[in-house]
XYZ file of C-alpha atoms in Angstrom:
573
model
C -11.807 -43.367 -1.014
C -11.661 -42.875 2.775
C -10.350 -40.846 4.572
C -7.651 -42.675 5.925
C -6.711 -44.421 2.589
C -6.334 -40.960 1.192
C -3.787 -39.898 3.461
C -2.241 -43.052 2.922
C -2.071 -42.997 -0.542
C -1.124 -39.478 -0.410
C 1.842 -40.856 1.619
C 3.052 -43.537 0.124
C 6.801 -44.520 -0.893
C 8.677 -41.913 -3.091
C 8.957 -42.632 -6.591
C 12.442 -41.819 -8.227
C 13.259 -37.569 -8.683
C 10.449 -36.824 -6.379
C 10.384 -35.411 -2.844
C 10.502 -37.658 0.112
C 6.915 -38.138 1.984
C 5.818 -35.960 4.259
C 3.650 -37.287 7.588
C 0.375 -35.707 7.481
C -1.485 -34.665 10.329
C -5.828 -34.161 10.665
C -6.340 -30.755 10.712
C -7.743 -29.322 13.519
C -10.676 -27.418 13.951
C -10.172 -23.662 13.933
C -11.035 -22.347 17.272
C -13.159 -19.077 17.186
C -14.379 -17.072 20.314
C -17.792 -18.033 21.137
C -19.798 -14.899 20.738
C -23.362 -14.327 22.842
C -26.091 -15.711 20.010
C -27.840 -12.871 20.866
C -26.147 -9.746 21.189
C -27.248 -6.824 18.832
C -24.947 -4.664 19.835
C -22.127 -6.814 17.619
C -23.944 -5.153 14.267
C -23.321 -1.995 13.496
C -26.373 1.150 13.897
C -26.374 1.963 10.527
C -25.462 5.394 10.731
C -22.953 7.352 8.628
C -19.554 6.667 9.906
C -18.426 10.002 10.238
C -14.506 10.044 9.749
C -13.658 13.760 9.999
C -13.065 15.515 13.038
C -13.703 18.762 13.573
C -10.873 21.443 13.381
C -9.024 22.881 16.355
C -10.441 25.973 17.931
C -10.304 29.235 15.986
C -9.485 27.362 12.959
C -12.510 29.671 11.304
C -11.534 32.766 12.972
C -8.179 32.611 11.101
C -9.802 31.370 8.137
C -11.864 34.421 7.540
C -8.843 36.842 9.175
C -6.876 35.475 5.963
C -10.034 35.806 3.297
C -10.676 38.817 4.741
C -7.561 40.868 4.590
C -6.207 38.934 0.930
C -9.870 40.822 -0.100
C -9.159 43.943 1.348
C -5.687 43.508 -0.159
C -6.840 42.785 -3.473
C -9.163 45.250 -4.150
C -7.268 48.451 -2.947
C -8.995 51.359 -4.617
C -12.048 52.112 -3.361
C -11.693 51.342 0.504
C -7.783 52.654 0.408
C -9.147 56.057 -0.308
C -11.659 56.068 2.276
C -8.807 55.471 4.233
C -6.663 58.317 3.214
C -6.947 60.412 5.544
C -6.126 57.876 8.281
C -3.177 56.709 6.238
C -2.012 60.266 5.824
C -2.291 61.245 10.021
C -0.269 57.765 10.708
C 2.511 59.143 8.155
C 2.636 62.645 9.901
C 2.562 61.343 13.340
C 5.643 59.109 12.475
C 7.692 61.427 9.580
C 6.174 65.034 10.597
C 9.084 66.360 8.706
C 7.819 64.681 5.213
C 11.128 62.621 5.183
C 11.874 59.415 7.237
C 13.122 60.308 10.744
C 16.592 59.138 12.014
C 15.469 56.745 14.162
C 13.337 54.337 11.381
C 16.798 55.110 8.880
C 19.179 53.326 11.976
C 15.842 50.705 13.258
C 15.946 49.709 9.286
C 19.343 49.032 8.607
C 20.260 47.193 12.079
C 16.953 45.188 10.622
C 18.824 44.837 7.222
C 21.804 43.592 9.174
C 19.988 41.167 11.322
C 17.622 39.790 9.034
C 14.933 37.002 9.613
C 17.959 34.165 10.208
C 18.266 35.399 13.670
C 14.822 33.948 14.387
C 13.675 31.243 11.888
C 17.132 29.544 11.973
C 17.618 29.025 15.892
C 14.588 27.809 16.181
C 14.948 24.851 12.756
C 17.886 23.776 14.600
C 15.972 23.336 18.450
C 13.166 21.278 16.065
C 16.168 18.638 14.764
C 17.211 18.738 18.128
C 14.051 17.115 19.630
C 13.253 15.350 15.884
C 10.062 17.264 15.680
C 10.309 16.653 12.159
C 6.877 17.425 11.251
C 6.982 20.620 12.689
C 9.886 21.327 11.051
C 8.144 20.674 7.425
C 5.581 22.785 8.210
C 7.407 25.674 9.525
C 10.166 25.701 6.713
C 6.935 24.754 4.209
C 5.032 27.613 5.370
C 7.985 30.445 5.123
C 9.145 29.525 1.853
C 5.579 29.234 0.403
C 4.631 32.700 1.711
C 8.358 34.023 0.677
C 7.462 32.405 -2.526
C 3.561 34.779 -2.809
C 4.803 37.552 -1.573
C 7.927 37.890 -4.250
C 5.702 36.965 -6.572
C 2.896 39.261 -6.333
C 5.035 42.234 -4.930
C 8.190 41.690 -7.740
C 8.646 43.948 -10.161
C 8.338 41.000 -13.299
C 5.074 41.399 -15.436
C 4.135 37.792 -14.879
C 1.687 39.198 -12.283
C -0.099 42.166 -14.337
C -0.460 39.739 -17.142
C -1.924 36.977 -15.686
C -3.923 39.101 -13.720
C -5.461 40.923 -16.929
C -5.688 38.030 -18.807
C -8.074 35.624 -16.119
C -9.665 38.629 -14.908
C -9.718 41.135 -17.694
C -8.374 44.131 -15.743
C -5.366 46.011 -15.722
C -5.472 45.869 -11.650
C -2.928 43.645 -9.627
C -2.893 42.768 -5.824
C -1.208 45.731 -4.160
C 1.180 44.121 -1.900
C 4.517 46.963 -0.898
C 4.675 45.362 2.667
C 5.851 42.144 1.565
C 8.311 41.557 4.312
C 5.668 42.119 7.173
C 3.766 39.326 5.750
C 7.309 36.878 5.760
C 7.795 38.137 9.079
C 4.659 37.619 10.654
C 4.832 34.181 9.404
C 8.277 33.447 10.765
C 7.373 34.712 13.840
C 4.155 32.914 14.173
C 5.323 30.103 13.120
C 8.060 30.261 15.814
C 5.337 30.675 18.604
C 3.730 27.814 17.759
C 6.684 25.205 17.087
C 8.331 26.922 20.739
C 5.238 26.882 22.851
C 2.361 25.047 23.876
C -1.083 26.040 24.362
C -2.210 27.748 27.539
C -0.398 30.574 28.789
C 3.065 31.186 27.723
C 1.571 31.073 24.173
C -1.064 34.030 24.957
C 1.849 36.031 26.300
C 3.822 34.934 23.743
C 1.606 36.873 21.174
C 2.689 39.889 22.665
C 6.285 39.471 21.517
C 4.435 38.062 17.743
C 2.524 41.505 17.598
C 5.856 43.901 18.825
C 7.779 41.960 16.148
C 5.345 42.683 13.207
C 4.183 45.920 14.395
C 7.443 47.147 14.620
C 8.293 46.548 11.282
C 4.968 47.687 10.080
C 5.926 50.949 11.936
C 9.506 51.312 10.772
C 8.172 50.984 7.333
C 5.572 53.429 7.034
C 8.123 55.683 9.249
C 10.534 55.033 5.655
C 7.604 55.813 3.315
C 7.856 52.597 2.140
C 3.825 51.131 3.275
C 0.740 53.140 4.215
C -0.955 52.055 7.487
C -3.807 49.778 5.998
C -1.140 47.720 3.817
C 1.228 46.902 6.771
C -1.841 45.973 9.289
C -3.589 43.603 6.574
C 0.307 42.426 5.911
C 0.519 41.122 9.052
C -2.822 39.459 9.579
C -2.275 37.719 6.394
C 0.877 36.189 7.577
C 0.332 35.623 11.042
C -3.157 34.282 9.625
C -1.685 31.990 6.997
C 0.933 30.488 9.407
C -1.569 29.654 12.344
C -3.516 27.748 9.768
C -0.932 25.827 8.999
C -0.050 24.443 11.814
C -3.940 24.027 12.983
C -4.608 21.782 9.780
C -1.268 20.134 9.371
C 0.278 19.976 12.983
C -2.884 20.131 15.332
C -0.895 20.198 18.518
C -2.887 17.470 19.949
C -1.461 15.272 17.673
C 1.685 16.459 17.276
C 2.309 18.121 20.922
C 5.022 21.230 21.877
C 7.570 19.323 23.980
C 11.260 19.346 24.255
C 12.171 15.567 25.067
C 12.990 13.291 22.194
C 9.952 10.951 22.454
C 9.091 7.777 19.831
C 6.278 8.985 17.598
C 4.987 5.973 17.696
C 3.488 6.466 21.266
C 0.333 7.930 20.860
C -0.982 9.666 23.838
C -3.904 8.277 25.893
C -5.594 11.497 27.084
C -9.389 11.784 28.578
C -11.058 11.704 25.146
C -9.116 8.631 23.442
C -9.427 7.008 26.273
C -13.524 7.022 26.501
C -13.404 6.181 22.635
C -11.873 2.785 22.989
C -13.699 2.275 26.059
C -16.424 2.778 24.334
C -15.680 1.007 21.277
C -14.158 -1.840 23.430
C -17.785 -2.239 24.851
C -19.655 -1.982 22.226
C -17.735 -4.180 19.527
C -16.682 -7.332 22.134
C -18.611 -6.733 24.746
C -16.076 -6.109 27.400
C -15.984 -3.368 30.037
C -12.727 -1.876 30.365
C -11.889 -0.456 33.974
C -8.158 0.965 33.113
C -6.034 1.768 30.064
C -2.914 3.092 30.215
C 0.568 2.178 28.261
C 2.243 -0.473 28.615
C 6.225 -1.387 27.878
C 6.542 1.332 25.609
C 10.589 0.835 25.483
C 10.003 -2.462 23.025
C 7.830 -0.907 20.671
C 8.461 1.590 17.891
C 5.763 0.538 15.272
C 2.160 1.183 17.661
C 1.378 2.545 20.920
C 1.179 -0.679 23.213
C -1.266 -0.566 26.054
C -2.617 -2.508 29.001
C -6.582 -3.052 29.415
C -7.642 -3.648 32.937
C -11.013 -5.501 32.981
C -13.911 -4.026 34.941
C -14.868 -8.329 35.561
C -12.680 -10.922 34.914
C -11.367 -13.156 34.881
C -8.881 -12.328 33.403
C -8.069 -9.234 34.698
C -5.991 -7.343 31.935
C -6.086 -7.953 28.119
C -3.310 -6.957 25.963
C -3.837 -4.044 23.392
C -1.779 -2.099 20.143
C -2.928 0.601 18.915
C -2.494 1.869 15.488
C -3.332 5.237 13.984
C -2.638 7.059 11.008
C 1.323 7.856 12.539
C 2.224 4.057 12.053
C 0.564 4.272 8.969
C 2.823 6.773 7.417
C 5.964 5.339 9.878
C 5.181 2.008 7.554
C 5.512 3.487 4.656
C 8.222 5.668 5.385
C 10.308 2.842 6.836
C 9.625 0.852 3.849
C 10.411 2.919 1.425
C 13.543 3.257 3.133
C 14.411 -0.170 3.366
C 14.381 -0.025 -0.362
C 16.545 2.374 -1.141
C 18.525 1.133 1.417
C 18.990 -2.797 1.185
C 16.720 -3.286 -2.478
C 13.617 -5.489 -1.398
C 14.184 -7.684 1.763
C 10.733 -9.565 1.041
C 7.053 -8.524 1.377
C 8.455 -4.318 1.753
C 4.700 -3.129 0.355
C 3.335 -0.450 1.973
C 0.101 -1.049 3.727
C -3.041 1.023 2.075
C -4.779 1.886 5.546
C -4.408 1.517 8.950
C -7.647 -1.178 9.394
C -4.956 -3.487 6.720
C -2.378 -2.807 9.165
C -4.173 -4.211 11.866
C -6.011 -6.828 9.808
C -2.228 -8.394 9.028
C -1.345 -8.828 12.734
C -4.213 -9.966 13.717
C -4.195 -12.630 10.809
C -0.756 -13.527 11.599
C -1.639 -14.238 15.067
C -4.644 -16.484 14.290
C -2.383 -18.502 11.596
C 1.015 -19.093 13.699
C -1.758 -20.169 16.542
C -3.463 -22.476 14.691
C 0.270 -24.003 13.133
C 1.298 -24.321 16.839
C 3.826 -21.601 17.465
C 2.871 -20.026 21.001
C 1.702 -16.485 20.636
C -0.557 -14.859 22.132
C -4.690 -15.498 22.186
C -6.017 -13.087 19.652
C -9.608 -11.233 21.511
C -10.232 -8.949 18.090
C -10.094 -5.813 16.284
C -11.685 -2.601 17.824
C -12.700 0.503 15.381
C -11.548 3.133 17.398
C -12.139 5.771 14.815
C -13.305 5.045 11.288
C -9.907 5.000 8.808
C -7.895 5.899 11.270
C -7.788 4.228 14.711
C -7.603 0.883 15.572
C -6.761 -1.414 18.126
C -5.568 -4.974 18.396
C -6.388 -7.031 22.042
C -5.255 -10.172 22.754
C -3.934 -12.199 25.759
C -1.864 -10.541 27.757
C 0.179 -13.608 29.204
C 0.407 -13.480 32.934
C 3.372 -13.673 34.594
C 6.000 -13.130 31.625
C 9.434 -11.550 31.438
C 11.611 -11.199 28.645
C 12.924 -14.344 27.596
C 16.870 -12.983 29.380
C 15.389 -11.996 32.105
C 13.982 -15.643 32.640
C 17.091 -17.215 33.767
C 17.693 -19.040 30.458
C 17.701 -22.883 31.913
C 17.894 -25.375 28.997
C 13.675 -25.857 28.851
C 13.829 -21.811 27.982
C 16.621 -22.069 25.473
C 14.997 -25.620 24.163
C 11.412 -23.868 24.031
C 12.640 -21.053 22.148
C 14.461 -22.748 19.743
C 11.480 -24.800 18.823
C 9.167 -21.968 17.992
C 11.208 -21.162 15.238
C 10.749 -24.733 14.060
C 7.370 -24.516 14.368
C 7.198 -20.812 12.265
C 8.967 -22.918 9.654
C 6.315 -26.074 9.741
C 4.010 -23.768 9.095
C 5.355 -21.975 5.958
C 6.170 -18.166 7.844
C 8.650 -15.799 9.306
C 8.618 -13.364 12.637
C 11.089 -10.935 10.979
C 11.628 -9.223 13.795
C 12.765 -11.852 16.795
C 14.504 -9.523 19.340
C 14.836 -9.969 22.946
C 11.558 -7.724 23.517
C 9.570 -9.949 21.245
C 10.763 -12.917 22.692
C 9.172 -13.665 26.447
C 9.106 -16.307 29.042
C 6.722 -17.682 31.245
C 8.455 -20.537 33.335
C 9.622 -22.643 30.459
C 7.306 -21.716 27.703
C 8.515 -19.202 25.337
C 5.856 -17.003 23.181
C 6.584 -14.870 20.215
C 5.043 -11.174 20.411
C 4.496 -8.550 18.009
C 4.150 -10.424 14.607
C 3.418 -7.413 13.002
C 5.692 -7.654 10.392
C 5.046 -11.447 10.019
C 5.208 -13.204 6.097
C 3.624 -16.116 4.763
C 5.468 -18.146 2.846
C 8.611 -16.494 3.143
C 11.955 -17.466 1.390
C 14.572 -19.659 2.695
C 16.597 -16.742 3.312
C 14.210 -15.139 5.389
C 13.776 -17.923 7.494
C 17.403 -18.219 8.326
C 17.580 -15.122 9.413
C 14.675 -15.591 12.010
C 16.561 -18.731 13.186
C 20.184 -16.895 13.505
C 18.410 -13.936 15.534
C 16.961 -15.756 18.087
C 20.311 -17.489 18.247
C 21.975 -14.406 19.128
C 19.298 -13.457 21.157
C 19.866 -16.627 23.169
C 23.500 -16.629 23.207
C 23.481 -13.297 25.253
C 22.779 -15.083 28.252
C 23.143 -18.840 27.735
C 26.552 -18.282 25.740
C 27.832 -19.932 21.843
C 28.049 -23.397 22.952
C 25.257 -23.847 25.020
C 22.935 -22.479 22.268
C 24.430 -24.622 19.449
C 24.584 -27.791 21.220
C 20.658 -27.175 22.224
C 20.046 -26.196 18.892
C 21.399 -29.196 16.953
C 18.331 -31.375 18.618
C 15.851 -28.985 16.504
C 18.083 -27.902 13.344
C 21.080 -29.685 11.462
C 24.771 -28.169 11.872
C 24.272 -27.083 8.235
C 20.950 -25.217 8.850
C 22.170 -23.270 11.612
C 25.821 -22.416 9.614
C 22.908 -21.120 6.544
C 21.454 -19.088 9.313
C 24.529 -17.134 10.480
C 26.137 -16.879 7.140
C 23.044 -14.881 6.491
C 23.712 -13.055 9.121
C 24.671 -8.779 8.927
C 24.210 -5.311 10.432
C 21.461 -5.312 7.518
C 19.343 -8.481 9.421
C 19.693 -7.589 13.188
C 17.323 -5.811 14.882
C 18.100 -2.798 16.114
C 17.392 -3.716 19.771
C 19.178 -7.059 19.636
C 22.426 -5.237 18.194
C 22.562 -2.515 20.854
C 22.880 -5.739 22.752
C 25.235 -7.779 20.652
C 27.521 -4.273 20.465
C 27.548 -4.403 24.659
C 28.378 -7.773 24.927
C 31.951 -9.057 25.289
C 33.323 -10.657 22.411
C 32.030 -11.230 18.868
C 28.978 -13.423 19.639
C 28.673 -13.645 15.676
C 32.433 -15.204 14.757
C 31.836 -17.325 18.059
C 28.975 -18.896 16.381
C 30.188 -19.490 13.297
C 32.886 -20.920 14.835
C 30.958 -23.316 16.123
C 29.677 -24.460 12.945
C 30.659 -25.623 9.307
C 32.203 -22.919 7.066
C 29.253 -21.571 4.338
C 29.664 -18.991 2.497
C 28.309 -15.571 3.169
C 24.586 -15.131 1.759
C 24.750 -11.916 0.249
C 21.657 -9.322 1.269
C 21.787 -6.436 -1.141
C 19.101 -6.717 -3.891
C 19.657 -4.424 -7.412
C 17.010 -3.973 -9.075
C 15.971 -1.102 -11.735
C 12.582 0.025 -9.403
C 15.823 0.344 -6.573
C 17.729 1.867 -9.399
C 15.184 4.772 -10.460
C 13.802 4.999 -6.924
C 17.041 5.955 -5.566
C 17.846 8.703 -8.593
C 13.973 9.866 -8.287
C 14.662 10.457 -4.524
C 18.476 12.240 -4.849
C 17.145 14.052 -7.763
C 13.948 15.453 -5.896
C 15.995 16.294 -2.803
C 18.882 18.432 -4.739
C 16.206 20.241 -6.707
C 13.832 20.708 -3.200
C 17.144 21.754 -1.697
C 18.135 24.579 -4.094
C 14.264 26.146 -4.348
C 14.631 26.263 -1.044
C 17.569 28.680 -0.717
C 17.057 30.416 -3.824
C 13.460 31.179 -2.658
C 14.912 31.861 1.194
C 17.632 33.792 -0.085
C 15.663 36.053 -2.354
C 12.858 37.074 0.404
C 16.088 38.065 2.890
C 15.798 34.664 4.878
C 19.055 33.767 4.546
């Protein structure tokens, strides 16, 4: 059979019960960048990709600090007595009456009074306040888990002895009396490094670290309470254990000191990053880059967007988004969220790595292309780092503005309106059509940021790309304009579907800010507009929503009240 006849006979007249035909059209070739034949640097060296990075300065130094004085710690005995004598002149010097002086009776209880909460608490509450939220899990995760040792070890319950004789054999536990240097050498380490950057004001700030601890080192063994050697190795352990923390789990040049509420998404593009995707840039499609810096960071939350000025064009910038291990866990997070929140509102899996994150958008560009939706030309992927950078370039199209910033004439609101046809032809969703991701170029209208793009979506979901750029449309062209445009591309009973699946829960968050400054109800205009349909209900139950949700309360409460038993026990709160 030919070619020809098979499409013919493929549409031929409808039999009785079964769909009406469909016209076919020849499929086009795909169209691929044409790559040099001959350019070696496209395959890889063969080296081991090496995906660690090496720690943050003094990372060692405060790893051995911390083995070092838990040794010293542990073992007592032998080196304590060799000690003695030291131990004993410190004692004299600061009790030469054999009793504790007057002033280290009045320092300890104004200490009693005051407590830790008069440092670790202000500065919890100045973290919310600029949503340095991983700073604030380390912090709070690094006090309670050192409040947590040092109770342990230092408490008067046998579980320590026993354990100790039974794995080791020995009747000898980790002498630990100055457990509340070690929780406030933490606290106050911590503090320095969640309250100040690196550079200056954090050397001097070590000063005020050092009084802190060494005062209450020397209050103590004023009280008779430590020797010497135990409140010196006290400290170092703490102030050891917290500057780890925050080395390996909040490196600042990933999570930076500042004081402005910034999007985390916005990864910074300082002298090193910036000569690794040059690099990689050049090396994996054989472009020069002249110039990167970011690019209209206010309509992105889920990358870093950037623009790539060519070193030869034309053209002279490309279009990049990068994508680290931050959106990574911002996916997930957000997902998970949406979950619990609104059950499952369609394709919700979390990625499993960053290179599928950028894989997806960069598939979802070359499919709505090739089904005719205008997006932008997808260049390729670039490996920044192995497993955990990447970046996306394509097109950056010349000339555009955001689609109501383009005056919004009827070939705009006409072009627009027929991109979502086209998503629908070709079987897949935006999800996310907001004025940001909606731009203008004279009268074409593209469709950015198909990151969270779905093949083969449901009906539902396709309505509710439809009613969003409606809305988004209506801002500036008004209700009646857009509906009367719109009823050339979609039936009066599509475009009532789309609006009764309309909600707080569909809108993007951008496009409502703008819907809540607008005057009027653009929504009830609409529908207005339209045939009554009944309201298409969002909420999902499911049991995984079910169990998720009591997993998550029940994990919170019980994280909650470990966390003030354990702070309230080692005098934190």
């Amino acid at each position: 059979m030919t070619g020809d006849a098979a499409v013919g006979a493929q549409a031929g007249p409808a039999t009785e019960g079964t769909l009406p035909p469909r016209a076919l059209v020849p499929a086009t070739p795909a169209r691929r960048p044409a790559w040099p034949e001959e350019d070696r640097h496209r395959r890889p060296s063969g080296k081991d990709r090496i995906r660690s990075h090496r720690p943050p300065p003094g990372t060692w130094a405060w790893t051995a600090a911390l083995v070092v004085a838990v040794v010293l710690l542990a073992l007592g005995g032998g080196w304590a007595r060799a000690l003695a004598g030291l131990d004993q002149a410190v004692r004299d010097f600061l009790a030469p009456l054999g009793r504790p002086p007057e002033w280290a009776t009045d320092l300890g209880r104004i200490g009693a009074v005051l407590g830790y909460r008069v440092l670790w608490i202000p500065t919890v509450l100045v973290l919310v306040w600029t949503a340095r939220w991983r700073h604030v899990l380390v912090y709070v995760g690094s006090i309670w888990l050192m409040a947590a040792i040092a109770q342990v070890v230092a408490g008067d319950a046998a579980l320590v002895p026993d354990a100790w004789e039974g794995v080791i054999g020995s009747e000898v536990s980790i002498s630990l009396p100055a457990w509340p240097v070690i929780v406030l050498a933490t606290v106050a380490t911590g503090s320095l490094f969640v309250l100040t950057p690196s550079g200056r004001v954090r050397r001097w700030g070590w000063l005020v670290v050092v009084g802190l601890a060494g005062g209450l080192a020397t209050v103590r063994v004023a009280l008779l309470l430590d020797t010497a050697a135990d409140a010196v190795l006290s400290a170092v352990v703490g102030c050891a254990a917290s500057a780890l923390a925050f080395r390996v789990l909040a490196p600042e040049h990933a999570f930076p000191v500042t004081y402005r509420r910034q999007v985390k998404a916005h990864l910074r593009f300082h002298p090193a990053r910036v000569e690794r995707i040059r690099a990689a840039v050049r090396d994996q499609l054989g472009i020069e880059l002249d110039e990167i810096r970011p690019y209209h960071l206010g309509g992105s939350a889920g990358s870093t967007p950037c623009r790539l000025r060519l070193a030869h064009g034309p053209p002279e910038d490309l279009f990049g988004k990068l994508y680290a291990t931050t959106h990574l866990r911002s996916d997930r997070w957000y997902k998970w969220a949406r979950v619990l929140r609104y059950g499952r509102l369609e394709d919700e899996a979390p990625f499993s790595s960053v290179r599928r994150l950028v894989e997806h958008e960069d598939y979802m560009l070359r499919l709505l292309r090739d089904g005719g939706v205008r997006v932008p030309e997808p260049v390729g992927v670039v490996e920044v780092v192995p497993g955990r950078e990447y970046l996306l370039v394509t097109e950056l199209v010349p000339d555009a503005v955001e689609v109501l910033d383009s005056g919004m004439d009827d070939a705009v609101v006409d072009d627009a309106l027929r991109q979502v046809r086209r998503l629908w032809a070709t079987g897949a969703a935006h999800r996310d059509v907001k004025p940001s991701n909606v731009l203008a170029r004279g009268d074409r209208v593209y469709l950015v940021d198909v990151s969270f793009g779905e093949l083969r979506p449901s009906r539902w979901r396709q309505a509710v790309d439809l009613a969003n750029m409606v809305l988004t449309l209506a801002l500036a062209a008004g209700p009646r304009r857009v509906v009367e445009r719109a009823q050339a591309f979609f039936t009066p009973e599509e475009l009532a579907e789309a609006l009764a699946a309309t909600s707080s829960l569909t809108i993007p968050r951008q496009l409502g800010r703008r819907l809540a400054d607008a005057d009027g109800d653009l929504v009830e205009d609409l529908r207005a507009l339209l045939p009554p349909h009944p309201p298409i209900r969002v909420q999902r139950w499911s049991m995984r929503r079910v169990l998720l949700a009591a997993a998550t309360l029940g994990g919170t409460v019980l994280a909650m009240l470990l966390l003030a038993l354990n702070l309230r026990a080692g005098g934190l709160l």
